[in-house]
Amino acid sequence: METRESGECCGILFLGTVPQLLITSQVPSEGNHNFSSIDPYFPSESEHFQDTHSWEKRKEAAFSIDPVTGTIKVMQPLDRDPPHGRATWRLVVTASDGELQADTEVVVNLKDINDNAPVFLTARVEATVIENSPSGTPVVTITAEDFDDKNEGSNSKLIYSLQKNAVDEETGLAIFTVNASTGSISTAMCCLDRERASHYSLTVAATDGGGLQGSCEVLVLVADENDVPPRWGRAEWTVEVTEGAPLDQVFATLTVKDPDTRNSLAYRVTPDSGRGWQMVKIEGRTAGDGAELRSLVPLDYENPDLKDGLRFQVQVTDQGTDAWENKYRVGEATVIVRILDVNDNAPSFENVQQSVRISEDAPLGTVVAKVPAFDLDENRNGLVRYSLAGRRGSSPHFGIDHTGTIRTIGLVDREAISKHSLVVHATDHGVPPRQSSATVTVEIDDVNDNAPIFTGPTYVNVHRKNIEGFTSFFNLTDLDDWSVGHGPPFSAQLDPRAPSFIRKAVSVAYRR
């Protein structure tokens, strides 16, 4: 406290130097506290007291002074800590006797107590560590702030700990550790495996010297390392493809298992790996994992080389197209392709035109011809049924069985029809069915089954007085085939059953 003189008069005088007062923060308001302890602290801000041991009234004054005794009191709780607290107040106290006055400065230093818990800048932090990292690999450093006085006691001295840690299931050991002084989190064991656990949730606590504590959630993400080789979803795939499928059509999708996220997957059909390997190609899917199989050539079920389908091997690697020699990084599977038949072939006849001859006296059931058809398709698609028709519809004389054998089902008569033209239809059982046709011409050979026929007059007038000689001509014919000897020359004679007088009076002679 400094003193100030005014001429020769006796004035009001404060004794001693500037008072340095030390109080504890959060002193209750309206308390009757006398400042007696002295702490050498130099203030930075002031408040001014005036008028006969009183100070200027303020709406939110922190202090008051008794106008008679000069006792300074706290009017509201005081806070010394940032961001809104003050550690020091400078008060100017004025004493007046009505004529003269004297001023003195009172510096109030607020003593710290542990009233602030540690605070982390953020409530939640994300960090990343690469899988397979060695023990002791730094993950992240988490720091907290304590607004208590760092220069006074241990109120703001922080100790970090893991309030919640992750534990390895196999060993029961903690996976992470934290440096108690710096808040640096690191791995406590080797070789985190992202494929087993892709992330861990930790809680970091900061505890100050007075036992107050703050916490922060830490999410540790395990970054992928390409450490797992790819494998096919199956060791052996059996797929089916319809013959004649378009070349750009995907006929099989093969899945791949690789838990890594950073892969450069490549696929190929293993060269010389089996039947038909050169007839297909494999490519990665444009969307999603796995690969797609397509054919490079039309697949024909009727091709003898493809009757048993295809069998080959496919490979996948996660190291790009130049890594096929690294067997550890290559997955292999067998693919069996079954080619499904479609009804793409109509029945086929060995002869689509055939001519045969039968005798007109052939009995019922006589084999006329065999016209089998063969269908390259299989099962129902290759099963053939036959039907028979004449040029003008169904034939009443001939029939055909399931083997393509034509037989007589009615008697034939050369003199009625000497030549039959039959149409044989062979139809398979596919959906829709396919059909082929063949023509069989049946010529009927003649037998001598018809007697000569008189075509002349049936009545002859003879006068009673006619002299012996020629009376009349009678014409003869025969419906049988004359070219094979079933016609002329004919022989003619009088019916032996005629009366004797007729036989004596009439004679018959054959004349060509």
Short mmCIF file of C-alpha atoms in Angstrom, two decimals:
data_model
loop_
_atom_site.label_atom_id
_atom_site.label_comp_id
_atom_site.label_asym_id
_atom_site.label_seq_id
_atom_site.Cartn_x
_atom_site.Cartn_y
_atom_site.Cartn_z
CA MET A 1 0.00 0.00 0.00
CA GLU A 2 1.34 3.35 -0.91
CA THR A 3 0.72 6.46 1.04
CA ARG A 4 0.08 9.90 -0.30
CA GLU A 5 0.74 13.17 1.37
CA SER A 6 -1.20 16.51 0.93
CA GLY A 7 0.82 19.69 2.10
CA GLU A 8 1.33 20.19 5.87
CA CYS A 9 -2.05 19.09 6.98
CA CYS A 10 -2.61 15.94 8.65
CA GLY A 11 -4.51 13.73 6.28
CA ILE A 12 -5.85 10.21 6.13
CA LEU A 13 -3.05 7.70 5.78
CA PHE A 14 -3.15 3.91 4.92
CA LEU A 15 -0.47 2.03 6.75
CA GLY A 16 1.73 -0.53 5.09
CA THR A 17 2.24 -1.58 1.46
CA VAL A 18 -0.37 -2.66 -1.10
CA PRO A 19 -2.32 -5.54 0.49
CA GLN A 20 -2.05 -8.82 -1.36
CA LEU A 21 -5.02 -10.99 -0.33
CA LEU A 22 -5.40 -14.70 -1.06
CA ILE A 23 -8.80 -16.42 -0.96
CA THR A 24 -10.16 -19.75 -2.13
CA SER A 25 -12.30 -19.91 -5.27
CA GLN A 26 -16.01 -20.61 -4.92
CA VAL A 27 -16.26 -18.69 -1.63
CA PRO A 28 -19.97 -18.42 -0.72
CA SER A 29 -21.52 -15.03 -1.43
CA GLU A 30 -22.39 -12.65 1.42
CA GLY A 31 -19.80 -14.41 3.57
CA ASN A 32 -18.19 -12.41 6.43
CA HIS A 33 -14.67 -13.22 5.19
CA ASN A 34 -11.72 -11.17 6.39
CA PHE A 35 -8.70 -11.18 4.12
CA SER A 36 -5.63 -11.71 6.23
CA SER A 37 -3.24 -13.96 4.38
CA ILE A 38 -0.81 -12.28 2.06
CA ASP A 39 0.35 -13.78 -1.19
CA PRO A 40 2.80 -11.83 -3.36
CA TYR A 41 0.84 -11.73 -6.61
CA PHE A 42 0.67 -8.76 -8.93
CA PRO A 43 -2.83 -8.04 -10.18
CA SER A 44 -3.92 -7.17 -13.67
CA GLU A 45 -7.38 -5.68 -13.32
CA SER A 46 -8.93 -3.30 -10.76
CA GLU A 47 -12.20 -2.26 -9.28
CA HIS A 48 -12.47 1.13 -7.51
CA PHE A 49 -13.85 1.77 -3.99
CA GLN A 50 -14.88 5.38 -3.15
CA ASP A 51 -16.69 7.46 -0.54
CA THR A 52 -16.02 6.84 3.16
CA HIS A 53 -14.97 3.22 3.26
CA SER A 54 -17.52 2.27 0.60
CA TRP A 55 -17.15 1.31 -3.01
CA GLU A 56 -19.11 2.09 -6.10
CA LYS A 57 -22.17 -0.11 -6.24
CA ARG A 58 -22.37 -2.29 -9.29
CA LYS A 59 -25.12 -4.49 -10.57
CA GLU A 60 -22.95 -7.63 -10.43
CA ALA A 61 -20.28 -6.60 -7.96
CA ALA A 62 -18.07 -9.42 -6.72
CA PHE A 63 -17.01 -7.56 -3.51
CA SER A 64 -18.41 -5.12 -0.93
CA ILE A 65 -16.75 -3.11 1.86
CA ASP A 66 -18.06 -2.23 5.28
CA PRO A 67 -18.13 1.60 5.40
CA VAL A 68 -17.22 1.67 9.06
CA THR A 69 -14.76 -1.15 9.60
CA GLY A 70 -13.34 -1.38 6.07
CA THR A 71 -14.00 -5.11 5.96
CA ILE A 72 -14.13 -6.40 2.34
CA LYS A 73 -16.65 -9.17 1.65
CA VAL A 74 -17.34 -11.53 -1.27
CA MET A 75 -20.72 -10.94 -2.88
CA GLN A 76 -20.93 -13.98 -5.25
CA PRO A 77 -19.13 -17.25 -5.90
CA LEU A 78 -15.76 -16.67 -7.50
CA ASP A 79 -14.19 -18.77 -10.26
CA ARG A 80 -10.52 -18.46 -11.14
CA ASP A 81 -10.35 -20.97 -14.02
CA PRO A 82 -10.58 -20.40 -17.78
CA PRO A 83 -12.40 -19.73 -19.91
CA HIS A 84 -14.56 -17.28 -17.89
CA GLY A 85 -12.86 -17.19 -14.48
CA ARG A 86 -10.33 -14.68 -13.05
CA ALA A 87 -7.37 -15.52 -10.86
CA THR A 88 -6.75 -11.90 -9.64
CA TRP A 89 -8.79 -8.81 -8.78
CA ARG A 90 -7.27 -5.30 -8.19
CA LEU A 91 -9.42 -3.25 -5.84
CA VAL A 92 -8.88 0.48 -5.17
CA VAL A 93 -10.11 1.41 -1.71
CA THR A 94 -10.72 5.10 -0.87
CA ALA A 95 -10.97 6.42 2.70
CA SER A 96 -12.39 9.91 3.33
CA ASP A 97 -12.99 12.05 6.41
CA GLY A 98 -15.23 14.42 4.58
CA GLU A 99 -12.48 16.77 3.56
CA LEU A 100 -9.46 14.73 2.78
CA GLN A 101 -9.16 11.23 1.30
CA ALA A 102 -6.58 8.56 0.68
CA ASP A 103 -6.50 5.62 -1.76
CA THR A 104 -4.93 2.21 -1.57
CA GLU A 105 -4.87 -0.82 -3.84
CA VAL A 106 -6.02 -4.20 -2.65
CA VAL A 107 -5.00 -7.16 -4.80
CA VAL A 108 -7.14 -10.26 -4.32
CA ASN A 109 -5.55 -13.51 -5.51
CA LEU A 110 -7.97 -16.42 -5.83
CA LYS A 111 -6.50 -19.70 -4.61
CA ASP A 112 -7.24 -22.73 -6.84
CA ILE A 113 -9.29 -25.75 -5.76
CA ASN A 114 -9.92 -28.91 -7.83
CA ASP A 115 -13.30 -27.95 -9.24
CA ASN A 116 -12.70 -28.86 -12.92
CA ALA A 117 -12.75 -32.35 -14.32
CA PRO A 118 -10.53 -33.13 -17.32
CA VAL A 119 -12.20 -32.39 -20.65
CA PHE A 120 -11.40 -34.03 -24.04
CA LEU A 121 -11.66 -31.86 -27.11
CA THR A 122 -14.07 -34.33 -28.73
CA ALA A 123 -16.29 -36.97 -27.20
CA ARG A 124 -15.50 -39.52 -29.89
CA VAL A 125 -12.35 -40.14 -31.92
CA GLU A 126 -11.69 -42.48 -34.83
CA ALA A 127 -8.26 -43.92 -35.48
CA THR A 128 -6.79 -46.52 -37.82
CA VAL A 129 -4.14 -49.18 -37.44
CA ILE A 130 -3.00 -51.59 -40.17
CA GLU A 131 -3.60 -55.25 -39.48
CA ASN A 132 -0.56 -57.43 -38.76
CA SER A 133 1.25 -54.44 -37.19
CA PRO A 134 3.77 -55.39 -34.49
CA SER A 135 3.15 -54.89 -30.78
CA GLY A 136 3.74 -51.29 -29.73
CA THR A 137 2.52 -49.74 -32.98
CA PRO A 138 1.16 -46.22 -32.22
CA VAL A 139 -2.53 -45.84 -32.95
CA VAL A 140 -3.53 -42.35 -31.79
CA THR A 141 -2.76 -39.83 -29.04
CA ILE A 142 -5.73 -38.55 -27.08
CA THR A 143 -5.22 -35.51 -24.85
CA ALA A 144 -7.51 -33.83 -22.35
CA GLU A 145 -7.41 -30.37 -20.78
CA ASP A 146 -7.90 -29.46 -17.11
CA PHE A 147 -8.63 -25.78 -16.37
CA ASP A 148 -7.33 -25.93 -12.81
CA ASP A 149 -4.05 -24.16 -12.02
CA LYS A 150 -1.13 -26.09 -13.49
CA ASN A 151 1.30 -24.31 -11.19
CA GLU A 152 -0.51 -25.16 -8.00
CA GLY A 153 -0.58 -28.69 -6.64
CA SER A 154 -1.72 -31.64 -8.74
CA ASN A 155 -5.22 -30.46 -9.58
CA SER A 156 -4.46 -30.33 -13.31
CA LYS A 157 -1.96 -33.16 -13.49
CA LEU A 158 -3.59 -35.84 -15.68
CA ILE A 159 -3.13 -39.59 -15.74
CA TYR A 160 -4.53 -41.49 -18.73
CA SER A 161 -5.97 -45.01 -18.57
CA LEU A 162 -8.13 -47.33 -20.67
CA GLN A 163 -11.46 -47.51 -18.93
CA LYS A 164 -12.65 -49.93 -21.61
CA ASN A 165 -10.20 -52.10 -23.52
CA ALA A 166 -10.47 -54.89 -26.08
CA VAL A 167 -9.40 -58.40 -25.06
CA ASP A 168 -8.08 -61.15 -27.30
CA GLU A 169 -10.46 -64.11 -27.17
CA GLU A 170 -7.77 -66.76 -27.38
CA THR A 171 -5.23 -65.43 -24.87
CA GLY A 172 -7.38 -63.15 -22.73
CA LEU A 173 -4.74 -60.42 -23.03
CA ALA A 174 -5.47 -56.74 -23.57
CA ILE A 175 -5.12 -55.68 -27.19
CA PHE A 176 -4.31 -51.99 -26.59
CA THR A 177 -2.39 -49.95 -24.02
CA VAL A 178 -2.20 -46.24 -23.29
CA ASN A 179 0.71 -44.15 -22.03
CA ALA A 180 -0.42 -42.79 -18.66
CA SER A 181 1.42 -39.50 -19.14
CA THR A 182 0.90 -38.68 -22.83
CA GLY A 183 -2.39 -40.40 -23.69
CA SER A 184 -0.75 -42.21 -26.59
CA ILE A 185 -2.62 -45.42 -27.47
CA SER A 186 -0.66 -48.28 -29.04
CA THR A 187 -1.11 -51.98 -29.72
CA ALA A 188 -0.27 -54.27 -26.83
CA MET A 189 0.04 -57.40 -28.95
CA CYS A 190 1.10 -58.37 -32.44
CA CYS A 191 -0.79 -58.92 -35.59
CA LEU A 192 -4.35 -57.69 -35.41
CA ASP A 193 -6.46 -59.57 -37.93
CA ARG A 194 -9.04 -57.45 -39.74
CA GLU A 195 -10.75 -60.58 -41.01
CA ARG A 196 -11.48 -61.53 -37.38
CA ALA A 197 -12.35 -58.06 -36.09
CA SER A 198 -12.57 -54.99 -38.30
CA HIS A 199 -12.83 -52.49 -35.45
CA TYR A 200 -12.51 -52.07 -31.69
CA SER A 201 -14.29 -49.71 -29.31
CA LEU A 202 -12.21 -48.22 -26.45
CA THR A 203 -12.87 -45.74 -23.68
CA VAL A 204 -9.97 -43.54 -22.59
CA ALA A 205 -10.17 -41.89 -19.16
CA ALA A 206 -8.17 -38.87 -17.93
CA THR A 207 -7.99 -38.49 -14.13
CA ASP A 208 -6.61 -35.36 -12.43
CA GLY A 209 -4.75 -35.16 -9.10
CA GLY A 210 -7.96 -34.60 -7.19
CA GLY A 211 -9.68 -37.70 -8.60
CA LEU A 212 -11.95 -35.96 -11.09
CA GLN A 213 -12.25 -37.79 -14.37
CA GLY A 214 -13.26 -37.27 -18.02
CA SER A 215 -13.59 -39.85 -20.77
CA CYS A 216 -13.50 -40.17 -24.54
CA GLU A 217 -14.71 -42.93 -26.86
CA VAL A 218 -12.12 -44.18 -29.34
CA LEU A 219 -13.11 -46.28 -32.35
CA VAL A 220 -10.07 -48.09 -33.72
CA LEU A 221 -10.53 -49.23 -37.32
CA VAL A 222 -8.30 -52.06 -38.50
CA ALA A 223 -7.08 -51.25 -42.01
CA ASP A 224 -6.92 -54.13 -44.44
CA GLU A 225 -3.75 -55.71 -45.69
CA ASN A 226 -3.95 -58.17 -48.57
CA ASP A 227 -2.87 -61.13 -46.48
CA VAL A 228 -5.53 -63.75 -47.28
CA PRO A 229 -5.48 -65.63 -50.62
CA PRO A 230 -8.74 -65.85 -52.58
CA ARG A 231 -10.73 -69.05 -52.69
CA TRP A 232 -13.61 -70.16 -54.87
CA GLY A 233 -16.99 -70.60 -53.22
CA ARG A 234 -16.78 -74.31 -54.12
CA ALA A 235 -14.00 -76.71 -54.97
CA GLU A 236 -16.13 -78.17 -57.78
CA TRP A 237 -18.89 -76.51 -59.77
CA THR A 238 -21.46 -78.35 -61.87
CA VAL A 239 -23.34 -76.07 -64.23
CA GLU A 240 -25.73 -76.55 -67.13
CA VAL A 241 -25.94 -74.69 -70.39
CA THR A 242 -28.49 -75.04 -73.16
CA GLU A 243 -27.00 -75.90 -76.50
CA GLY A 244 -27.07 -73.08 -79.00
CA ALA A 245 -26.94 -70.39 -76.31
CA PRO A 246 -25.60 -67.04 -77.59
CA LEU A 247 -21.86 -66.57 -77.21
CA ASP A 248 -22.27 -63.42 -75.09
CA GLN A 249 -24.67 -65.09 -72.69
CA VAL A 250 -23.43 -65.83 -69.17
CA PHE A 251 -24.13 -69.48 -68.44
CA ALA A 252 -22.58 -69.63 -64.97
CA THR A 253 -21.55 -67.25 -62.17
CA LEU A 254 -18.82 -68.49 -59.84
CA THR A 255 -18.42 -66.87 -56.43
CA VAL A 256 -15.09 -66.02 -54.80
CA LYS A 257 -14.30 -65.69 -51.11
CA ASP A 258 -11.64 -63.18 -50.11
CA PRO A 259 -12.15 -61.26 -46.86
CA ASP A 260 -9.54 -58.68 -47.83
CA THR A 261 -10.78 -55.37 -49.17
CA ARG A 262 -7.71 -54.37 -51.16
CA ASN A 263 -7.54 -56.94 -53.93
CA SER A 264 -6.58 -57.04 -57.57
CA LEU A 265 -8.56 -60.09 -58.60
CA ALA A 266 -7.77 -61.81 -61.90
CA TYR A 267 -9.34 -64.93 -63.39
CA ARG A 268 -8.45 -67.46 -66.05
CA VAL A 269 -9.34 -70.90 -67.39
CA THR A 270 -6.34 -73.07 -66.59
CA PRO A 271 -4.62 -73.96 -69.87
CA ASP A 272 -4.77 -77.66 -70.85
CA SER A 273 -6.76 -78.40 -67.70
CA GLY A 274 -9.35 -80.67 -69.26
CA ARG A 275 -11.98 -81.31 -71.89
CA GLY A 276 -13.21 -78.13 -73.55
CA TRP A 277 -11.02 -75.68 -71.63
CA GLN A 278 -10.34 -73.73 -74.83
CA MET A 279 -14.07 -73.38 -75.60
CA VAL A 280 -14.93 -71.06 -72.71
CA LYS A 281 -13.73 -67.83 -71.16
CA ILE A 282 -14.02 -66.43 -67.63
CA GLU A 283 -14.23 -62.77 -66.67
CA GLY A 284 -14.77 -60.86 -63.45
CA ARG A 285 -18.24 -59.50 -62.83
CA THR A 286 -18.74 -55.83 -63.57
CA ALA A 287 -20.80 -55.45 -60.39
CA GLY A 288 -20.08 -57.48 -57.28
CA ASP A 289 -17.62 -60.24 -56.54
CA GLY A 290 -17.13 -63.43 -58.52
CA ALA A 291 -16.63 -64.36 -62.15
CA GLU A 292 -18.80 -65.19 -65.15
CA LEU A 293 -18.41 -68.03 -67.65
CA ARG A 294 -19.22 -67.58 -71.33
CA SER A 295 -18.68 -69.87 -74.31
CA LEU A 296 -16.30 -68.93 -77.10
CA VAL A 297 -17.88 -71.28 -79.65
CA PRO A 298 -21.42 -72.58 -80.15
CA LEU A 299 -22.02 -75.59 -77.91
CA ASP A 300 -23.81 -78.32 -79.86
CA TYR A 301 -25.18 -81.26 -77.92
CA GLU A 302 -25.11 -83.41 -81.03
CA ASN A 303 -21.38 -82.86 -81.44
CA PRO A 304 -19.84 -86.24 -80.49
CA ASP A 305 -16.97 -84.47 -78.74
CA LEU A 306 -19.44 -82.66 -76.46
CA LYS A 307 -21.76 -85.52 -75.58
CA ASP A 308 -20.07 -85.88 -72.21
CA GLY A 309 -19.97 -82.11 -71.63
CA LEU A 310 -16.93 -80.09 -70.56
CA ARG A 311 -14.60 -80.48 -67.60
CA PHE A 312 -11.83 -78.00 -66.88
CA GLN A 313 -10.30 -75.91 -64.10
CA VAL A 314 -10.48 -72.20 -63.33
CA GLN A 315 -8.10 -70.08 -61.28
CA VAL A 316 -8.32 -66.82 -59.33
CA THR A 317 -5.58 -64.66 -57.81
CA ASP A 318 -5.70 -61.41 -55.84
CA GLN A 319 -2.30 -60.23 -57.06
CA GLY A 320 -3.16 -59.30 -60.64
CA THR A 321 -2.58 -61.08 -63.93
CA ASP A 322 1.16 -61.56 -63.35
CA ALA A 323 0.84 -63.63 -60.19
CA TRP A 324 -0.14 -67.05 -61.54
CA GLU A 325 3.19 -68.54 -60.50
CA ASN A 326 2.60 -67.67 -56.84
CA LYS A 327 0.65 -70.79 -55.94
CA TYR A 328 -0.14 -69.54 -52.44
CA ARG A 329 -2.06 -66.61 -53.89
CA VAL A 330 -3.97 -68.72 -56.45
CA GLY A 331 -7.31 -70.43 -55.81
CA GLU A 332 -8.37 -73.28 -58.09
CA ALA A 333 -11.67 -75.06 -58.74
CA THR A 334 -13.04 -77.66 -61.16
CA VAL A 335 -15.95 -76.80 -63.45
CA ILE A 336 -18.19 -79.47 -65.00
CA VAL A 337 -20.44 -78.18 -67.77
CA ARG A 338 -23.42 -80.27 -68.82
CA ILE A 339 -24.83 -79.34 -72.21
CA LEU A 340 -28.61 -79.59 -72.31
CA ASP A 341 -30.30 -80.82 -75.45
CA VAL A 342 -32.91 -78.70 -77.20
CA ASN A 343 -35.16 -79.85 -80.02
CA ASP A 344 -33.07 -78.35 -82.78
CA ASN A 345 -33.08 -81.38 -85.11
CA ALA A 346 -35.96 -82.78 -87.15
CA PRO A 347 -36.13 -86.52 -87.81
CA SER A 348 -34.06 -87.56 -90.82
CA PHE A 349 -34.86 -90.35 -93.34
CA GLU A 350 -32.14 -92.36 -94.99
CA ASN A 351 -34.15 -92.21 -98.26
CA VAL A 352 -36.71 -89.51 -98.83
CA GLN A 353 -37.79 -91.15 -102.12
CA GLN A 354 -38.40 -94.89 -102.36
CA SER A 355 -40.13 -97.20 -104.88
CA VAL A 356 -41.30 -100.73 -104.14
CA ARG A 357 -43.44 -103.42 -105.80
CA ILE A 358 -45.85 -105.91 -104.30
CA SER A 359 -48.13 -108.52 -105.77
CA GLU A 360 -51.78 -107.72 -105.88
CA ASP A 361 -52.54 -110.99 -104.15
CA ALA A 362 -50.32 -110.11 -101.18
CA PRO A 363 -52.00 -111.12 -97.91
CA LEU A 364 -52.83 -108.65 -95.15
CA GLY A 365 -49.80 -107.70 -93.07
CA THR A 366 -47.34 -108.04 -95.91
CA VAL A 367 -44.31 -105.83 -95.39
CA VAL A 368 -44.27 -103.25 -98.14
CA ALA A 369 -41.25 -101.09 -97.15
CA LYS A 370 -39.15 -99.93 -94.19
CA VAL A 371 -38.59 -96.20 -93.89
CA PRO A 372 -36.98 -95.56 -90.48
CA ALA A 373 -36.04 -91.99 -89.46
CA PHE A 374 -33.32 -90.97 -87.01
CA ASP A 375 -33.37 -87.91 -84.75
CA LEU A 376 -30.06 -86.62 -83.38
CA ASP A 377 -31.75 -85.16 -80.33
CA GLU A 378 -32.21 -87.24 -77.21
CA ASN A 379 -34.96 -88.27 -74.85
CA ARG A 380 -38.35 -86.98 -75.93
CA ASN A 381 -36.74 -84.65 -78.43
CA GLY A 382 -35.36 -87.67 -80.28
CA LEU A 383 -38.39 -89.96 -79.94
CA VAL A 384 -40.02 -90.38 -83.39
CA ARG A 385 -43.61 -91.29 -84.24
CA TYR A 386 -44.78 -92.11 -87.78
CA SER A 387 -47.92 -91.41 -89.73
CA LEU A 388 -48.93 -92.34 -93.25
CA ALA A 389 -51.12 -90.68 -95.84
CA GLY A 390 -51.84 -91.04 -99.51
CA ARG A 391 -51.76 -88.22 -101.97
CA ARG A 392 -55.43 -87.68 -101.32
CA GLY A 393 -55.56 -88.42 -97.65
CA SER A 394 -55.23 -91.49 -95.47
CA SER A 395 -54.67 -94.79 -97.21
CA PRO A 396 -57.11 -97.68 -96.56
CA HIS A 397 -54.63 -100.20 -97.91
CA PHE A 398 -51.43 -99.47 -95.99
CA GLY A 399 -50.38 -98.74 -92.45
CA ILE A 400 -47.10 -97.90 -90.64
CA ASP A 401 -45.89 -98.92 -87.16
CA HIS A 402 -43.56 -97.26 -84.62
CA THR A 403 -40.49 -98.64 -86.38
CA GLY A 404 -41.32 -97.03 -89.71
CA THR A 405 -42.37 -100.35 -91.31
CA ILE A 406 -45.19 -100.11 -93.87
CA ARG A 407 -47.55 -103.10 -94.15
CA THR A 408 -50.73 -103.88 -96.03
CA ILE A 409 -53.87 -103.41 -93.99
CA GLY A 410 -56.27 -103.97 -96.87
CA LEU A 411 -56.32 -106.01 -100.11
CA VAL A 412 -54.90 -104.29 -103.13
CA ASP A 413 -56.27 -104.63 -106.65
CA ARG A 414 -54.02 -103.72 -109.51
CA GLU A 415 -57.00 -103.43 -111.79
CA ALA A 416 -58.43 -100.72 -109.46
CA ILE A 417 -55.20 -98.85 -108.57
CA SER A 418 -51.94 -99.96 -110.08
CA LYS A 419 -49.72 -97.44 -108.27
CA HIS A 420 -49.94 -95.94 -104.76
CA SER A 421 -48.02 -92.84 -103.71
CA LEU A 422 -47.61 -92.77 -99.91
CA VAL A 423 -46.33 -89.86 -97.79
CA VAL A 424 -44.58 -90.88 -94.58
CA HIS A 425 -44.42 -88.26 -91.79
CA ALA A 426 -41.84 -88.64 -89.01
CA THR A 427 -42.54 -86.31 -86.05
CA ASP A 428 -40.54 -86.01 -82.82
CA HIS A 429 -41.93 -85.35 -79.33
CA GLY A 430 -40.20 -82.03 -78.76
CA VAL A 431 -41.93 -78.79 -77.89
CA PRO A 432 -42.65 -77.56 -80.42
CA PRO A 433 -42.37 -80.78 -82.46
CA ARG A 434 -40.30 -81.05 -85.62
CA GLN A 435 -41.34 -83.09 -88.65
CA SER A 436 -39.85 -84.58 -91.82
CA SER A 437 -41.46 -86.40 -94.73
CA ALA A 438 -40.57 -89.12 -97.22
CA THR A 439 -42.42 -90.51 -100.23
CA VAL A 440 -42.90 -94.21 -100.99
CA THR A 441 -44.27 -95.26 -104.39
CA VAL A 442 -45.91 -98.72 -104.32
CA GLU A 443 -46.49 -100.39 -107.68
CA ILE A 444 -48.82 -103.37 -107.75
CA ASP A 445 -47.68 -106.44 -109.71
CA ASP A 446 -50.47 -108.21 -111.65
CA VAL A 447 -51.66 -111.72 -111.08
CA ASN A 448 -53.93 -113.52 -113.57
CA ASP A 449 -57.05 -113.08 -111.49
CA ASN A 450 -59.44 -111.96 -114.23
CA ALA A 451 -61.07 -114.17 -117.01
CA PRO A 452 -61.45 -112.87 -120.57
CA ILE A 453 -64.56 -110.82 -121.17
CA PHE A 454 -66.79 -110.86 -124.30
CA THR A 455 -67.36 -107.35 -125.54
CA GLY A 456 -69.37 -108.17 -128.72
CA PRO A 457 -73.12 -108.69 -129.24
CA THR A 458 -74.87 -111.01 -126.91
CA TYR A 459 -77.65 -111.86 -129.37
CA VAL A 460 -77.27 -113.29 -132.94
CA ASN A 461 -80.14 -113.77 -135.42
CA VAL A 462 -79.81 -116.82 -137.64
CA HIS A 463 -82.28 -117.54 -140.46
CA ARG A 464 -83.52 -120.98 -140.65
CA LYS A 465 -82.50 -121.40 -144.27
CA ASN A 466 -78.99 -119.95 -143.78
CA ILE A 467 -76.32 -121.94 -145.40
CA GLU A 468 -73.29 -123.09 -143.47
CA GLY A 469 -70.79 -120.33 -142.91
CA PHE A 470 -69.81 -117.30 -140.81
CA THR A 471 -72.59 -115.81 -138.78
CA SER A 472 -71.14 -113.23 -136.24
CA PHE A 473 -67.99 -111.83 -134.52
CA PHE A 474 -67.49 -111.61 -130.74
CA ASN A 475 -64.70 -109.41 -129.24
CA LEU A 476 -62.66 -110.65 -126.24
CA THR A 477 -60.62 -108.64 -123.66
CA ASP A 478 -58.96 -109.20 -120.28
CA LEU A 479 -58.40 -106.66 -117.38
CA ASP A 480 -55.14 -108.30 -116.35
CA ASP A 481 -51.74 -107.07 -117.48
CA TRP A 482 -51.21 -108.36 -121.01
CA SER A 483 -47.51 -107.41 -120.84
CA VAL A 484 -46.80 -110.16 -118.40
CA GLY A 485 -48.71 -112.84 -120.38
CA HIS A 486 -52.04 -112.44 -118.70
CA GLY A 487 -53.86 -111.56 -121.97
CA PRO A 488 -54.05 -112.91 -125.58
CA PRO A 489 -53.93 -115.28 -127.24
CA PHE A 490 -57.28 -116.36 -125.99
CA SER A 491 -58.94 -119.70 -126.71
CA ALA A 492 -62.68 -119.96 -127.43
CA GLN A 493 -65.06 -122.95 -127.62
CA LEU A 494 -68.68 -123.65 -127.37
CA ASP A 495 -69.99 -124.23 -123.94
CA PRO A 496 -69.99 -127.97 -123.45
CA ARG A 497 -73.19 -127.65 -121.50
CA ALA A 498 -75.04 -126.45 -124.64
CA PRO A 499 -77.78 -128.84 -126.08
CA SER A 500 -76.54 -131.37 -128.55
CA PHE A 501 -78.44 -129.87 -131.49
CA ILE A 502 -76.66 -126.61 -130.80
CA ARG A 503 -73.34 -128.31 -130.56
CA LYS A 504 -74.10 -129.95 -133.98
CA ALA A 505 -75.26 -126.79 -135.66
CA VAL A 506 -72.83 -124.19 -134.23
CA SER A 507 -69.10 -124.02 -133.91
CA VAL A 508 -66.80 -121.34 -132.41
CA ALA A 509 -63.35 -120.46 -133.74
CA TYR A 510 -60.80 -117.95 -132.24
CA ARG A 511 -59.37 -115.47 -134.65
CA ARG A 512 -56.75 -112.87 -133.70
#
